Structures are given as structure tokens and as C-alpha cells.
Amino acid sequence: MIQENHTALSDFIFVGYSELPVLEELLFAVFLLIYMSIITGNGLIIYIIMTDPILDTPMYFFLKNLAFLEILYTSVTLPKMLVNFVAQNKTISFVGCAAQIYFILFLGSIECFLLAAMAYDRYVAICNPLHYKLIICKELCLVLVTGSFIIPMPIHMGQIYLLFTLPYCGTREINNFFCDVLPVLELACADTIANEVYRVVASALIIVLPFCLIFASYVKIISVILKMSSVESRKKVFATCSSHIIVVSLFYGSGTIVYVSPRSKETLIVNKLLSLFYTILIPMLNPIIYSLRNEEVKVSLRKLFRKC
């Protein structure tokens, strides 16, 4: 069936905002600057964590993996988008579209689990500080990161199989800047109820379950903070969690709207904008959020700039 579809439909065409061609050069410049800032910002985070012994802790181990993930995540979509802004032929092959969707879902799911692991790390550090080093050991950190990579693999393979064994006929235009589940699903000329059910179940496992773990962790953390007698201690403890809370709110908020909300013509337009937000702007903002609100990261960056 995949071979038949590939024969009948050799490629897809991106629409994006092609109805406004005068903006394409401006969009190219803006997105190129964003991509460079993502590479630079997350690259700096990775470098200082790997070179500064002060940052050799489980929290920064997770942050290093998150920064590396953000670079991979944006590299799945942004280079192709940049090419499309300056190319006349804004197409992607059938197989290329399937690969792009898979890696968007796969890497996005890893980020969900990594954010949950980071919340658990903060929970143990604040709620059980005396046993922190015993519980959050290097072996557990490796298990959590490895599990974050392994768990989403089979889930999204099934979703891609269901999506690209559908018959596609008629229009080949994807109403987005890159291949994503909902815009491609709109092009199918068959019953997509199985895809819808699978999408909701997969989203519950990948988005809702980790979010529940994060929420439960912060309920415990907040209860401990409220019991502290010193206002200064409350501020100090909350400061260690504030960056993570902001990132979780931005990422899960936009991701939930796109992948869990019901489909309609109005939501597809909103989702096109939100998909840019969580695939491009959040990876750009993460290094800024963690560096501006984290004193240890700021100290390490100052050391690096002095050396330079």
C-alpha cells in the first residue's frame, strides 16, 4: 500500500504562507537568525555543562540532554523550511514527509519524558534532600534518559504506519511549513477514525502521562515550600524550579492544543502558528530561560566569556 501511495503521490507541496510571496525573503532572514540562535544558545549550554565541574550534577545532566535534543528537534524542520523560502519548488518526497513527521513526534516525545525526569530530580532534591545523592545517581540518570529515547519509538512507528498506508488522492498541498500529522491527515481520501483514535491514545501516553507526573511532583514541592518558615528560603528553593516550570508551561501548553484538541478548520489555522511556536521558538527560548534564571549557569557563562 505504501508503494502504491508513493507511485500515485510522489511528493507533497508546502503552502505555509505562499499567498504572501513578498514576505518570503524576510521570513528566510528571520528563520535563519532563529536557527543560528538555537544552535549557538543550546551549544553554549552543552559546552559549559561539559567543561565546568561545578555543573557536573544530575540536574545539569538532564539540561545538557535537553539542549542537545532542541538542536536535533529544530534541525528536522528548519533547514527544509529555509530552502523552501528561497526555492520555487516547495516540495518534499513522500518518504521524506514520513521521516520528518516521525522525528518530530519522536524527538518531541523524548522532550516530554526528559521534562518529567527533570521534575522528579527537583522533587527529590527539595522533598528528600538527605537522600538525593543516593537516589539520583548516575545510573538512574542514564536509565531515565535511555528510557526517554526508547519508549516513544514503537508508539510513533505505529502512528506513521497508519498515516502513510492511507490512500492519498487529489490535492497534494500541505497547509503548513513542514510535514505534521494533522495537515497530512487532511489530504487522505479515506476514513481516518483509526488514526484519530490512535493519535488521542498516543498523545495521552506521551503528553498527558508525563504531565501528570510533573504536576504531582510540583504539588509535593509546593507543599514543602509552604511549610518553610523563612521567606528567603522559599524564594531560593522556588528559584531552582522556576525555569523548569516556565519551559513546561510553554511546551506542554502549545503541544496539548495541537495534538489533543479536536480538529476543525479554525483549529488548523491556529495549530499552524502554534506548531511554529513549540518547534522553533521554544528551543530558542530555553537557553535564555535557563541562563537568565540560573545563577550557576550565569557564572559559568561569565567564566567562558572571560576566557574568550
CSV table of N, CA and C in Angstrom, one decimal, residues 54-198:
chain,number,residue,atom,x,y,z
A,54,ILE,N,31.6,22.5,38.2
A,54,ILE,CA,30.5,22.9,39.1
A,54,ILE,C,29.2,22.4,38.6
A,55,LEU,N,29.0,22.3,37.3
A,55,LEU,CA,27.8,21.9,36.7
A,55,LEU,C,27.7,20.4,36.5
A,56,ASP,N,28.6,19.6,37.1
A,56,ASP,CA,28.5,18.2,37.0
A,56,ASP,C,27.6,17.6,38.0
A,57,THR,N,26.3,17.8,37.8
A,57,THR,CA,25.2,17.4,38.7
A,57,THR,C,24.1,16.8,37.8
A,58,PRO,N,23.2,15.9,38.4
A,58,PRO,CA,22.1,15.3,37.7
A,58,PRO,C,21.2,16.4,37.0
A,59,MET,N,20.9,17.5,37.6
A,59,MET,CA,20.1,18.5,37.0
A,59,MET,C,20.6,19.0,35.7
A,60,TYR,N,21.9,19.3,35.7
A,60,TYR,CA,22.6,19.8,34.5
A,60,TYR,C,22.8,18.7,33.5
A,61,PHE,N,22.9,17.5,33.9
A,61,PHE,CA,23.0,16.3,33.0
A,61,PHE,C,21.7,16.3,32.2
A,62,PHE,N,20.6,16.4,32.8
A,62,PHE,CA,19.3,16.4,32.1
A,62,PHE,C,19.2,17.7,31.2
A,63,LEU,N,19.7,18.8,31.7
A,63,LEU,CA,19.6,20.0,30.9
A,63,LEU,C,20.5,19.9,29.7
A,64,LYS,N,21.7,19.3,29.8
A,64,LYS,CA,22.5,19.1,28.6
A,64,LYS,C,21.9,18.2,27.6
A,65,ASN,N,21.2,17.2,28.0
A,65,ASN,CA,20.5,16.3,27.1
A,65,ASN,C,19.3,17.1,26.4
A,66,LEU,N,18.6,17.9,27.2
A,66,LEU,CA,17.5,18.7,26.7
A,66,LEU,C,18.0,19.7,25.6
A,67,ALA,N,19.2,20.3,25.9
A,67,ALA,CA,19.8,21.3,24.9
A,67,ALA,C,20.2,20.6,23.6
A,68,PHE,N,20.8,19.4,23.7
A,68,PHE,CA,21.1,18.6,22.5
A,68,PHE,C,19.9,18.2,21.8
A,69,LEU,N,18.8,17.9,22.5
A,69,LEU,CA,17.6,17.5,21.9
A,69,LEU,C,17.0,18.6,21.1
A,70,GLU,N,17.0,19.8,21.6
A,70,GLU,CA,16.5,21.0,21.0
A,70,GLU,C,17.2,21.3,19.6
A,71,ILE,N,18.5,21.0,19.6
A,71,ILE,CA,19.2,21.2,18.3
A,71,ILE,C,18.7,20.2,17.3
A,72,LEU,N,18.6,18.9,17.7
A,72,LEU,CA,18.1,17.9,16.8
A,72,LEU,C,16.7,18.2,16.3
A,73,TYR,N,15.9,18.6,17.3
A,73,TYR,CA,14.4,18.8,17.0
A,73,TYR,C,14.2,19.9,15.9
A,74,THR,N,14.9,21.0,16.1
A,74,THR,CA,14.8,22.1,15.1
A,74,THR,C,15.4,21.8,13.8
A,75,SER,N,16.5,20.9,13.8
A,75,SER,CA,17.2,20.5,12.6
A,75,SER,C,16.3,19.6,11.7
A,76,VAL,N,15.3,19.1,12.2
A,76,VAL,CA,14.3,18.2,11.4
A,76,VAL,C,13.5,19.1,10.5
A,77,THR,N,13.2,20.3,10.9
A,77,THR,CA,12.2,21.2,10.2
A,77,THR,C,12.9,22.4,9.6
A,78,LEU,N,13.7,23.1,10.3
A,78,LEU,CA,14.1,24.4,9.9
A,78,LEU,C,15.0,24.5,8.6
A,79,PRO,N,16.0,23.6,8.5
A,79,PRO,CA,16.7,23.6,7.2
A,79,PRO,C,15.9,23.5,5.9
A,80,LYS,N,14.9,22.6,6.0
A,80,LYS,CA,14.0,22.4,4.8
A,80,LYS,C,13.1,23.6,4.7
A,81,MET,N,12.7,24.3,5.8
A,81,MET,CA,11.9,25.5,5.7
A,81,MET,C,12.7,26.6,5.0
A,82,LEU,N,13.9,26.7,5.4
A,82,LEU,CA,14.8,27.8,4.9
A,82,LEU,C,15.0,27.6,3.3
A,83,VAL,N,15.1,26.3,2.9
A,83,VAL,CA,15.3,26.1,1.5
A,83,VAL,C,14.0,26.4,0.8
A,84,ASN,N,12.8,26.1,1.4
A,84,ASN,CA,11.6,26.4,0.7
A,84,ASN,C,11.3,27.9,0.6
A,85,PHE,N,11.8,28.7,1.5
A,85,PHE,CA,11.6,30.1,1.4
A,85,PHE,C,12.2,30.7,0.1
A,86,VAL,N,13.3,30.1,-0.3
A,86,VAL,CA,14.1,30.7,-1.5
A,86,VAL,C,13.9,29.8,-2.7
A,87,ALA,N,13.3,28.7,-2.6
A,87,ALA,CA,13.1,27.8,-3.8
A,87,ALA,C,11.8,28.0,-4.4
A,88,GLN,N,11.7,27.8,-5.7
A,88,GLN,CA,10.5,27.8,-6.4
A,88,GLN,C,9.6,26.6,-6.2
A,89,ASN,N,10.3,25.4,-6.1
A,89,ASN,CA,9.7,24.1,-5.9
A,89,ASN,C,9.6,23.8,-4.4
A,90,LYS,N,8.5,24.1,-3.8
A,90,LYS,CA,8.4,23.9,-2.3
A,90,LYS,C,7.8,22.5,-2.0
A,91,THR,N,8.6,21.5,-2.4
A,91,THR,CA,8.0,20.1,-2.2
A,91,THR,C,8.9,19.3,-1.3
A,92,ILE,N,8.3,18.1,-0.8
A,92,ILE,CA,9.0,17.1,-0.1
A,92,ILE,C,8.5,15.8,-0.5
A,93,SER,N,9.4,14.8,-0.6
A,93,SER,CA,9.0,13.5,-1.1
A,93,SER,C,8.1,12.8,-0.1
A,94,PHE,N,7.4,11.8,-0.6
A,94,PHE,CA,6.5,11.0,0.2
A,94,PHE,C,7.2,10.4,1.4
A,95,VAL,N,8.4,9.8,1.2
A,95,VAL,CA,9.2,9.1,2.2
A,95,VAL,C,9.8,10.2,3.1
A,96,GLY,N,10.2,11.3,2.5
A,96,GLY,CA,10.8,12.4,3.3
A,96,GLY,C,9.8,13.0,4.3
A,97,CYS,N,8.6,13.1,3.8
A,97,CYS,CA,7.5,13.6,4.7
A,97,CYS,C,7.2,12.7,5.9
A,98,ALA,N,7.2,11.4,5.6
A,98,ALA,CA,7.0,10.4,6.6
A,98,ALA,C,8.1,10.4,7.7
A,99,ALA,N,9.4,10.6,7.2
A,99,ALA,CA,10.5,10.6,8.1
A,99,ALA,C,10.5,11.9,8.9
A,100,GLN,N,10.1,13.0,8.3
A,100,GLN,CA,10.0,14.3,9.1
A,100,GLN,C,9.0,14.2,10.2
A,101,ILE,N,7.8,13.7,9.9
A,101,ILE,CA,6.8,13.6,10.9
A,101,ILE,C,7.2,12.6,12.0
A,102,TYR,N,7.9,11.5,11.7
A,102,TYR,CA,8.3,10.6,12.7
A,102,TYR,C,9.3,11.2,13.6
A,103,PHE,N,10.3,11.9,13.1
A,103,PHE,CA,11.3,12.5,14.0
A,103,PHE,C,10.7,13.7,14.8
A,104,ILE,N,9.8,14.4,14.2
A,104,ILE,CA,9.1,15.5,15.0
A,104,ILE,C,8.4,14.9,16.2
A,105,LEU,N,7.6,13.8,16.0
A,105,LEU,CA,6.9,13.2,17.1
A,105,LEU,C,7.9,12.5,18.1
A,106,PHE,N,8.9,11.8,17.5
A,106,PHE,CA,9.8,11.1,18.3
A,106,PHE,C,10.6,12.0,19.2
A,107,LEU,N,11.2,13.0,18.7
A,107,LEU,CA,12.0,14.0,19.5
A,107,LEU,C,11.2,14.8,20.4
A,108,GLY,N,10.0,15.1,20.0
A,108,GLY,CA,9.0,15.9,20.9
A,108,GLY,C,8.6,15.0,22.1
A,109,SER,N,8.4,13.7,21.9
A,109,SER,CA,8.1,12.8,22.9
A,109,SER,C,9.2,12.6,23.9
A,110,ILE,N,10.5,12.6,23.4
A,110,ILE,CA,11.6,12.5,24.3
A,110,ILE,C,11.7,13.7,25.2
A,111,GLU,N,11.4,14.9,24.6
A,111,GLU,CA,11.4,16.1,25.5
A,111,GLU,C,10.3,16.0,26.6
A,112,CYS,N,9.2,15.5,26.3
A,112,CYS,CA,8.1,15.3,27.3
A,112,CYS,C,8.7,14.5,28.5
A,113,PHE,N,9.3,13.3,28.2
A,113,PHE,CA,9.8,12.5,29.2
A,113,PHE,C,11.0,13.1,29.9
A,114,LEU,N,11.9,13.8,29.2
A,114,LEU,CA,13.0,14.5,29.9
A,114,LEU,C,12.5,15.6,30.8
A,115,LEU,N,11.5,16.3,30.5
A,115,LEU,CA,10.9,17.3,31.4
A,115,LEU,C,10.4,16.6,32.6
A,116,ALA,N,9.8,15.5,32.5
A,116,ALA,CA,9.3,14.7,33.6
A,116,ALA,C,10.4,14.2,34.5
A,117,ALA,N,11.5,13.8,33.9
A,117,ALA,CA,12.7,13.3,34.7
A,117,ALA,C,13.3,14.5,35.4
A,118,MET,N,13.3,15.7,34.8
A,118,MET,CA,13.8,16.9,35.5
A,118,MET,C,12.9,17.3,36.7
A,119,ALA,N,11.6,17.1,36.5
A,119,ALA,CA,10.7,17.4,37.6
A,119,ALA,C,10.9,16.5,38.8
A,120,TYR,N,11.2,15.2,38.5
A,120,TYR,CA,11.5,14.2,39.5
A,120,TYR,C,12.8,14.5,40.2
A,121,ASP,N,13.8,15.0,39.5
A,121,ASP,CA,15.0,15.4,40.1
A,121,ASP,C,14.8,16.5,41.1
A,122,ARG,N,14.0,17.5,40.7
A,122,ARG,CA,13.7,18.6,41.6
A,122,ARG,C,12.9,18.2,42.8
A,123,TYR,N,12.0,17.2,42.6
A,123,TYR,CA,11.2,16.7,43.7
A,123,TYR,C,12.1,16.1,44.8
A,124,VAL,N,13.0,15.2,44.3
A,124,VAL,CA,13.9,14.5,45.3
A,124,VAL,C,14.8,15.5,46.0
A,125,ALA,N,15.3,16.5,45.2
A,125,ALA,CA,16.3,17.5,45.8
A,125,ALA,C,15.6,18.3,46.8
A,126,ILE,N,14.3,18.6,46.7
A,126,ILE,CA,13.7,19.5,47.6
A,126,ILE,C,12.9,18.8,48.7
A,127,CYS,N,12.3,17.7,48.4
A,127,CYS,CA,11.5,16.9,49.3
A,127,CYS,C,12.3,15.9,50.1
A,128,ASN,N,13.4,15.4,49.5
A,128,ASN,CA,14.2,14.4,50.2
A,128,ASN,C,15.7,14.7,50.0
A,129,PRO,N,16.1,15.8,50.5
A,129,PRO,CA,17.5,16.3,50.2
A,129,PRO,C,18.6,15.4,50.8
A,130,LEU,N,18.3,14.8,51.9
A,130,LEU,CA,19.3,14.0,52.6
A,130,LEU,C,19.7,12.7,51.8
A,131,HIS,N,18.7,12.2,51.0
A,131,HIS,CA,19.0,11.0,50.2
A,131,HIS,C,19.1,11.3,48.7
A,132,TYR,N,19.3,12.6,48.4
A,132,TYR,CA,19.3,13.0,47.0
A,132,TYR,C,20.4,12.3,46.2
A,133,LYS,N,21.6,12.3,46.7
A,133,LYS,CA,22.8,11.7,46.0
A,133,LYS,C,22.6,10.2,45.9
A,134,LEU,N,22.0,9.6,46.9
A,134,LEU,CA,21.8,8.2,46.9
A,134,LEU,C,20.7,7.8,45.9
A,135,ILE,N,19.6,8.6,45.7
A,135,ILE,CA,18.5,8.2,44.8
A,135,ILE,C,18.9,8.6,43.4
A,136,ILE,N,19.2,9.9,43.2
A,136,ILE,CA,19.5,10.4,41.9
A,136,ILE,C,21.0,10.2,41.6
A,137,CYS,N,21.3,8.9,41.3
A,137,CYS,CA,22.7,8.6,41.0
A,137,CYS,C,22.9,8.6,39.5
A,138,LYS,N,24.1,8.4,39.0
A,138,LYS,CA,24.4,8.4,37.6
A,138,LYS,C,23.7,7.3,36.8
A,139,GLU,N,23.6,6.2,37.5
A,139,GLU,CA,22.9,5.0,36.8
A,139,GLU,C,21.5,5.3,36.6
A,140,LEU,N,20.8,5.9,37.6
A,140,LEU,CA,19.4,6.3,37.4
A,140,LEU,C,19.2,7.3,36.3
A,141,CYS,N,20.1,8.3,36.3
A,141,CYS,CA,20.0,9.4,35.2
A,141,CYS,C,20.1,8.7,33.9
A,142,LEU,N,21.1,7.8,33.7
A,142,LEU,CA,21.2,7.1,32.4
A,142,LEU,C,20.0,6.3,32.0
A,143,VAL,N,19.4,5.7,33.0
A,143,VAL,CA,18.2,4.9,32.8
A,143,VAL,C,17.0,5.8,32.4
A,144,LEU,N,16.9,6.9,33.0
A,144,LEU,CA,15.8,7.8,32.7
A,144,LEU,C,15.9,8.4,31.3
A,145,VAL,N,17.2,8.8,30.9
A,145,VAL,CA,17.4,9.4,29.6
A,145,VAL,C,17.2,8.3,28.5
A,146,THR,N,17.8,7.1,28.8
A,146,THR,CA,17.7,6.0,27.8
A,146,THR,C,16.2,5.6,27.6
A,147,GLY,N,15.5,5.5,28.7
A,147,GLY,CA,14.0,5.2,28.6
A,147,GLY,C,13.3,6.3,27.8
A,148,SER,N,13.7,7.5,28.0
A,148,SER,CA,13.0,8.6,27.3
A,148,SER,C,13.2,8.5,25.8
A,149,PHE,N,14.3,7.8,25.3
A,149,PHE,CA,14.5,7.6,23.9
A,149,PHE,C,13.8,6.3,23.4
A,150,ILE,N,13.8,5.3,24.3
A,150,ILE,CA,13.3,4.0,23.8
A,150,ILE,C,11.7,4.0,23.8
A,151,ILE,N,11.1,4.5,24.8
A,151,ILE,CA,9.6,4.3,25.0
A,151,ILE,C,8.8,4.9,23.7
A,152,PRO,N,9.2,6.1,23.2
A,152,PRO,CA,8.3,6.6,22.1
A,152,PRO,C,8.5,5.9,20.8
A,153,MET,N,9.6,5.1,20.6
A,153,MET,CA,9.9,4.6,19.3
A,153,MET,C,8.8,3.7,18.7
A,154,PRO,N,8.3,2.7,19.4
A,154,PRO,CA,7.3,1.8,18.8
A,154,PRO,C,5.9,2.5,18.7
A,155,ILE,N,5.7,3.5,19.6
A,155,ILE,CA,4.4,4.2,19.6
A,155,ILE,C,4.2,5.0,18.3
A,156,HIS,N,5.3,5.7,17.9
A,156,HIS,CA,5.2,6.6,16.8
A,156,HIS,C,5.4,5.8,15.5
A,157,MET,N,6.1,4.7,15.5
A,157,MET,CA,6.2,3.8,14.3
A,157,MET,C,4.8,3.4,13.9
A,158,GLY,N,4.0,3.0,14.9
A,158,GLY,CA,2.6,2.6,14.6
A,158,GLY,C,1.8,3.7,14.0
A,159,GLN,N,2.0,4.9,14.6
A,159,GLN,CA,1.2,6.1,14.1
A,159,GLN,C,1.6,6.4,12.6
A,160,ILE,N,2.9,6.4,12.3
A,160,ILE,CA,3.4,6.6,11.0
A,160,ILE,C,2.8,5.6,10.0
A,161,TYR,N,2.8,4.3,10.4
A,161,TYR,CA,2.3,3.2,9.6
A,161,TYR,C,0.9,3.5,9.2
A,162,LEU,N,0.0,3.8,10.2
A,162,LEU,CA,-1.4,4.1,10.0
A,162,LEU,C,-1.6,5.3,9.1
A,163,LEU,N,-0.8,6.3,9.3
A,163,LEU,CA,-0.9,7.5,8.5
A,163,LEU,C,-0.6,7.4,7.0
A,164,PHE,N,0.5,6.6,6.8
A,164,PHE,CA,1.0,6.6,5.4
A,164,PHE,C,0.6,5.3,4.7
A,165,THR,N,-0.3,4.5,5.3
A,165,THR,CA,-1.0,3.5,4.5
A,165,THR,C,-2.4,3.9,4.1
A,166,LEU,N,-2.7,5.1,4.4
A,166,LEU,CA,-4.0,5.7,3.9
A,166,LEU,C,-3.8,6.0,2.4
A,167,PRO,N,-4.9,6.0,1.6
A,167,PRO,CA,-4.9,6.4,0.2
A,167,PRO,C,-4.9,7.9,0.2
A,168,TYR,N,-4.0,8.5,-0.6
A,168,TYR,CA,-3.9,10.0,-0.8
A,168,TYR,C,-4.3,10.3,-2.3
A,169,CYS,N,-5.2,11.1,-2.5
A,169,CYS,CA,-5.6,11.5,-3.9
A,169,CYS,C,-6.1,12.9,-3.9
A,170,GLY,N,-6.1,13.5,-5.1
A,170,GLY,CA,-6.5,14.9,-5.2
A,170,GLY,C,-5.3,15.8,-4.9
A,171,THR,N,-5.6,16.8,-4.0
A,171,THR,CA,-4.6,17.8,-3.7
A,171,THR,C,-3.4,17.3,-3.0
A,172,ARG,N,-2.3,17.8,-3.2
A,172,ARG,CA,-1.0,17.4,-2.6
A,172,ARG,C,-0.5,18.5,-1.7
A,173,GLU,N,-1.3,19.6,-1.5
A,173,GLU,CA,-0.8,20.8,-0.7
A,173,GLU,C,-1.0,20.6,0.8
A,174,ILE,N,0.1,20.7,1.5
A,174,ILE,CA,0.1,20.7,3.0
A,174,ILE,C,0.0,22.1,3.5
A,175,ASN,N,-1.0,22.3,4.3
A,175,ASN,CA,-1.2,23.7,4.8
A,175,ASN,C,-0.4,23.9,6.0
A,176,ASN,N,0.9,23.9,5.8
A,176,ASN,CA,1.8,24.1,7.0
A,176,ASN,C,3.2,24.4,6.4
A,177,PHE,N,4.2,24.7,7.3
A,177,PHE,CA,5.5,25.0,6.9
A,177,PHE,C,6.3,23.7,6.8
A,178,PHE,N,5.8,22.6,7.4
A,178,PHE,CA,6.5,21.3,7.4
A,178,PHE,C,5.5,20.2,7.6
A,179,CYS,N,5.9,19.0,7.4
A,179,CYS,CA,5.0,17.9,7.5
A,179,CYS,C,4.6,17.6,9.0
A,180,ASP,N,3.4,17.5,9.2
A,180,ASP,CA,2.9,17.2,10.6
A,180,ASP,C,1.6,16.3,10.4
A,181,VAL,N,1.2,15.7,11.5
A,181,VAL,CA,0.2,14.7,11.4
A,181,VAL,C,-1.1,15.3,10.9
A,182,LEU,N,-1.6,16.3,11.5
A,182,LEU,CA,-2.9,16.8,11.1
A,182,LEU,C,-3.0,17.4,9.7
A,183,PRO,N,-2.1,18.2,9.3
A,183,PRO,CA,-2.1,18.7,7.9
A,183,PRO,C,-2.1,17.6,6.8
A,184,VAL,N,-1.3,16.5,7.1
A,184,VAL,CA,-1.2,15.4,6.1
A,184,VAL,C,-2.5,14.6,6.2
A,185,LEU,N,-3.0,14.4,7.4
A,185,LEU,CA,-4.3,13.7,7.5
A,185,LEU,C,-5.4,14.3,6.8
A,186,GLU,N,-5.4,15.6,6.6
A,186,GLU,CA,-6.4,16.3,5.9
A,186,GLU,C,-6.4,15.9,4.4
A,187,LEU,N,-5.3,15.4,3.9
A,187,LEU,CA,-5.2,15.1,2.5
A,187,LEU,C,-5.7,13.7,2.1
A,188,ALA,N,-5.9,12.9,3.2
A,188,ALA,CA,-6.3,11.5,2.9
A,188,ALA,C,-7.8,11.4,2.4
A,189,CYS,N,-8.0,10.5,1.5
A,189,CYS,CA,-9.4,10.3,0.9
A,189,CYS,C,-9.9,9.0,1.4
A,190,ALA,N,-9.9,8.8,2.7
A,190,ALA,CA,-10.5,7.6,3.3
A,190,ALA,C,-10.9,7.9,4.8
A,191,ASP,N,-11.5,6.9,5.4
A,191,ASP,CA,-11.9,7.1,6.8
A,191,ASP,C,-10.7,7.1,7.7
A,192,THR,N,-10.6,8.2,8.5
A,192,THR,CA,-9.4,8.4,9.3
A,192,THR,C,-9.7,8.2,10.8
A,193,ILE,N,-10.8,7.5,11.1
A,193,ILE,CA,-11.2,7.3,12.5
A,193,ILE,C,-10.1,6.5,13.3
A,194,ALA,N,-9.5,5.5,12.7
A,194,ALA,CA,-8.5,4.8,13.4
A,194,ALA,C,-7.3,5.6,13.7
A,195,ASN,N,-6.9,6.5,12.8
A,195,ASN,CA,-5.8,7.5,13.0
A,195,ASN,C,-6.1,8.4,14.1
A,196,GLU,N,-7.4,8.9,14.2
A,196,GLU,CA,-7.8,9.8,15.2
A,196,GLU,C,-7.7,9.2,16.6
A,197,VAL,N,-8.2,7.9,16.7
A,197,VAL,CA,-8.2,7.2,18.0
A,197,VAL,C,-6.7,7.0,18.4
A,198,TYR,N,-5.9,6.5,17.5
A,198,TYR,CA,-4.5,6.2,17.8
A,198,TYR,C,-3.8,7.5,18.2
